[in-house]
Amino acid sequence: MALRRLTDRVLVETQHLGSNNGIVEGGDGTLALVDAPHRPTDAIAWAATVAEHGDVRWLINTDHHPDHTIGNRWVPGTVVSHRITRERLVTGAPTHEYLRDLFAVIDEASVPLVDDYEVRLADVTFDDRMQLIVGDRRLELHHAPGHTVNTILVHVPDEGVLFTGDDVCNLGLPAFLDASVERFFDAIDRADALAFEHLVPGHGEPGGRELLDRYRQLGRELVGRVADAIDRGESRERCAERIRFEDLIHADTGDAPGYPDHLIEHFQRRSIEQIFDDLEAAPALRDR
């Protein structure tokens, strides 16, 4: 673990495989958590760590993907998410087969836990905006569809902190499986409209507003490559076969195990296909 204090009341863990995990202290011994660890072994250890800081009142999921929600099973707190996050987990929670194959690669010690795994759904949901109180701190939750249609931003105004979920990452681009080109850039704009000093991305180290510009540029570069291929007359299939972007979120980087190769290939192909389809439908998106 590499838990560090970002502000007086906000702590961030960036070394779990999967999403970043945050703690917001209420000042009265109560806590709000942002996202849950991906690997069960991390989630179990994380529950013990947060217990040293207080009692968890809220556990907020910024989207429904496994790297944000699997750990719900082992982490305390009333789960809060966007309404669609809950719905997606009701209809499409990871199967035991999927988890067994995944854990065999990223968390072998957790394979025996798969048979007892049950997804823990949100107890509280919202659609547009919601306010949570933990002690004397206010958390403002904003629906900001980008990485997924249900991704949310978690703003802690009194601390000058913004958790963006995977709407902004500092390890490169995530998969576009649930995204679109338009929503990708709209979500960055929504984050940019909020007042903050510290930005905690979905993956990678925290920073400031410069992370928005860097992430926007990464998106523009990838969209531009697909747009150029369309201009040359390349087919959707050819683009999906040929165009790749650096994956520092799912791939093995040497410091942590990566996803199975077939899943990474699926993420890449589907991402390029999504961008191709969006540009075919609305060519002006290449100028976002």
XYZ file of C-alpha atoms in Angstrom:
288
model
C 0.000 0.000 0.000
C 1.018 3.618 -0.526
C -1.655 5.492 1.393
C -0.892 9.204 1.635
C -2.617 12.245 3.004
C -3.541 14.595 0.182
C -5.175 17.271 2.379
C -6.118 17.571 6.043
C -9.158 15.327 5.548
C -8.499 13.369 2.352
C -6.249 10.320 1.952
C -5.560 8.498 -1.300
C -4.288 5.017 -2.113
C -2.888 4.740 -5.652
C -1.023 1.420 -5.541
C -3.915 -1.013 -5.568
C -4.206 -2.846 -8.866
C -7.297 -1.232 -10.343
C -8.948 2.027 -9.394
C -7.559 4.551 -6.940
C -9.231 4.444 -3.533
C -9.958 7.464 -1.360
C -10.847 8.266 2.224
C -12.636 11.449 3.300
C -12.551 12.025 7.048
C -15.514 13.715 8.666
C -13.622 14.969 11.693
C -15.948 13.107 14.052
C -14.603 9.617 13.479
C -16.801 8.925 10.445
C -15.525 8.326 6.925
C -16.606 8.304 3.314
C -14.758 6.043 0.874
C -14.428 6.508 -2.866
C -14.392 3.223 -4.811
C -13.395 -0.224 -3.568
C -10.272 -2.224 -4.434
C -10.268 -4.552 -7.424
C -8.453 -7.529 -5.878
C -10.132 -9.224 -2.908
C -6.824 -9.455 -1.037
C -6.453 -5.672 -1.411
C -10.063 -5.113 -0.363
C -9.677 -7.173 2.811
C -6.481 -5.322 3.720
C -8.108 -1.987 2.811
C -11.019 -2.643 5.186
C -8.516 -3.104 8.014
C -6.650 0.060 7.019
C -9.707 2.298 6.900
C -10.865 0.943 10.262
C -7.772 2.590 11.758
C -9.089 5.956 10.565
C -12.699 5.686 11.700
C -16.102 4.198 10.991
C -17.162 4.053 7.353
C -20.507 5.722 6.724
C -20.479 5.854 2.909
C -18.832 3.758 0.197
C -19.177 5.543 -3.155
C -18.760 3.738 -6.486
C -17.856 6.031 -9.390
C -18.971 3.443 -11.966
C -19.988 -0.228 -12.229
C -16.774 -1.737 -13.598
C -15.157 -4.553 -11.598
C -12.091 -2.518 -10.632
C -14.379 -0.111 -8.746
C -16.985 -2.469 -7.308
C -15.667 -5.981 -6.660
C -14.222 -4.840 -3.341
C -17.671 -3.758 -2.123
C -18.045 -7.331 -0.921
C -15.364 -6.858 1.753
C -15.453 -3.115 2.503
C -17.948 -1.584 4.963
C -20.257 1.388 4.520
C -23.583 2.210 2.903
C -22.956 1.854 -0.830
C -23.857 4.895 -2.942
C -23.800 5.045 -6.730
C -25.564 6.368 -9.782
C -28.839 4.590 -10.464
C -27.499 3.037 -13.676
C -24.456 1.678 -11.838
C -26.774 -0.350 -9.654
C -28.848 -1.447 -12.648
C -25.768 -2.563 -14.583
C -24.640 -4.693 -11.655
C -28.103 -6.211 -11.295
C -28.205 -7.242 -14.955
C -24.522 -7.779 -15.716
C -22.466 -8.508 -12.613
C -19.228 -10.429 -13.246
C -19.861 -14.150 -13.376
C -18.003 -16.599 -11.165
C -16.328 -17.985 -14.280
C -15.087 -14.532 -15.288
C -13.819 -13.810 -11.783
C -12.109 -17.187 -11.461
C -10.212 -16.616 -14.726
C -9.372 -13.023 -13.781
C -8.211 -13.747 -10.238
C -6.054 -16.604 -11.492
C -4.016 -13.911 -13.260
C -4.249 -10.843 -10.996
C -4.920 -12.267 -7.518
C -4.312 -16.002 -7.298
C -4.819 -16.112 -3.540
C -8.420 -14.954 -4.066
C -9.515 -17.776 -6.369
C -10.943 -19.785 -3.408
C -13.154 -16.775 -2.541
C -14.957 -16.774 -5.883
C -17.643 -19.324 -5.001
C -18.755 -17.216 -2.043
C -18.673 -13.933 -3.970
C -21.874 -11.938 -4.318
C -22.012 -8.477 -5.785
C -22.953 -5.840 -3.197
C -25.311 -3.336 -4.753
C -25.852 0.306 -3.884
C -28.268 1.010 -1.058
C -28.610 4.655 -2.156
C -28.748 5.879 -5.760
C -29.275 9.165 -7.599
C -29.664 10.464 -11.151
C -28.196 13.962 -11.560
C -26.687 15.340 -8.359
C -26.548 14.300 -4.741
C -25.014 15.607 -1.535
C -23.568 13.384 1.181
C -22.493 14.544 4.618
C -19.714 12.921 6.618
C -19.081 14.754 9.880
C -18.489 18.385 8.956
C -17.518 17.653 5.358
C -19.823 17.808 2.348
C -19.386 15.574 -0.675
C -21.087 16.633 -3.899
C -21.777 13.832 -6.371
C -22.241 14.849 -10.012
C -23.405 12.593 -12.818
C -20.775 13.060 -15.548
C -21.201 10.413 -18.262
C -17.863 9.887 -19.935
C -15.939 6.676 -19.358
C -19.357 5.091 -18.807
C -22.876 6.483 -19.064
C -23.076 6.274 -15.275
C -19.692 7.632 -14.163
C -19.842 10.217 -11.396
C -17.518 12.896 -10.058
C -17.035 13.194 -6.293
C -16.283 16.777 -5.275
C -15.117 17.645 -1.751
C -15.262 21.446 -1.954
C -14.017 22.219 1.568
C -10.855 20.226 0.786
C -10.444 21.426 -2.792
C -10.442 17.800 -3.996
C -12.122 16.245 -7.017
C -12.308 12.479 -7.551
C -13.026 11.942 -11.242
C -13.347 8.184 -11.456
C -12.230 7.010 -14.883
C -13.527 10.168 -16.565
C -9.889 11.232 -16.121
C -6.923 8.885 -15.724
C -3.236 9.560 -15.231
C -1.991 6.243 -16.595
C -3.186 6.687 -20.153
C -6.531 5.922 -21.736
C -8.949 3.327 -20.373
C -11.108 1.220 -22.663
C -13.935 2.879 -24.622
C -16.259 -0.105 -24.210
C -18.913 1.958 -22.417
C -17.805 5.363 -23.664
C -18.290 7.546 -26.713
C -16.112 10.264 -28.203
C -18.622 12.980 -27.347
C -19.101 11.884 -23.742
C -15.349 11.448 -23.276
C -14.707 15.134 -23.913
C -17.925 16.343 -22.265
C -16.884 14.682 -19.006
C -13.518 16.479 -19.015
C -15.360 19.764 -19.518
C -17.678 18.994 -16.596
C -14.703 18.327 -14.337
C -13.021 21.520 -15.523
C -16.087 23.548 -14.503
C -15.692 22.614 -10.816
C -13.490 24.394 -8.290
C -10.650 22.238 -7.019
C -6.927 22.229 -6.336
C -6.302 18.478 -6.209
C -7.560 16.029 -8.840
C -7.628 12.329 -7.983
C -7.917 10.387 -11.250
C -9.429 6.945 -11.610
C -5.950 5.518 -12.162
C -2.519 7.028 -11.617
C -1.097 9.717 -9.373
C -3.119 12.755 -8.255
C -2.311 16.160 -9.697
C -3.982 19.427 -10.581
C -5.795 20.850 -13.581
C -2.904 19.915 -15.821
C -4.230 16.347 -15.728
C -7.347 17.493 -17.570
C -5.297 18.978 -20.408
C -3.045 15.923 -20.612
C -5.963 13.520 -20.707
C -7.845 15.609 -23.251
C -4.773 15.548 -25.486
C -4.456 11.759 -25.228
C -8.058 11.450 -26.359
C -7.545 13.867 -29.237
C -4.492 11.961 -30.434
C -6.318 8.618 -30.525
C -9.437 10.075 -32.131
C -7.201 11.818 -34.663
C -5.525 8.546 -35.633
C -8.889 6.907 -36.304
C -10.130 9.994 -38.172
C -7.043 9.954 -40.397
C -7.616 6.268 -41.126
C -11.226 6.956 -42.118
C -10.018 9.730 -44.437
C -7.713 7.195 -46.107
C -10.666 4.889 -46.675
C -9.744 2.240 -44.118
C -12.560 -0.032 -42.996
C -13.810 -0.438 -39.461
C -12.338 -3.932 -39.348
C -8.935 -2.759 -40.572
C -8.819 0.066 -38.025
C -9.706 -2.335 -35.195
C -6.951 -4.699 -36.302
C -4.251 -2.073 -36.777
C -4.718 0.836 -34.366
C -3.578 0.362 -30.780
C -3.041 2.711 -27.854
C -0.725 2.202 -24.892
C -2.532 0.377 -22.101
C -1.015 1.068 -18.696
C -4.247 0.297 -16.859
C -4.932 -3.323 -17.837
C -1.622 -4.553 -19.246
C 1.257 -6.066 -17.275
C 3.625 -3.170 -16.542
C 6.168 -5.211 -14.585
C 5.083 -3.704 -11.258
C 1.728 -5.453 -11.212
C 0.095 -8.324 -13.100
C -2.059 -7.488 -16.092
C -5.382 -8.748 -17.351
C -5.513 -11.881 -19.509
C -4.286 -11.138 -23.025
C -7.611 -11.941 -24.670
C -9.393 -9.361 -22.522
C -6.841 -6.656 -23.321
C -7.197 -7.421 -27.040
C -10.988 -7.218 -26.674
C -10.702 -3.839 -24.936
C -8.470 -2.471 -27.688
C -10.573 -3.661 -30.609
C -13.882 -2.550 -29.107
C -12.422 0.861 -28.245
C -11.313 1.517 -31.804
C -14.614 0.238 -33.183
C -16.521 2.606 -30.887
C -14.449 5.605 -31.941
C -14.816 4.639 -35.620
C -18.602 4.376 -35.278
C -18.830 7.735 -33.489
C -16.775 9.504 -36.159
C -18.772 7.906 -38.955
C -21.980 9.169 -37.338
C -20.636 12.632 -36.469
C -17.383 13.562 -38.284
C -17.197 16.918 -36.478
C -16.241 15.042 -33.288
C -12.701 14.786 -34.653
C -12.297 18.462 -33.748
C -13.227 18.127 -30.076
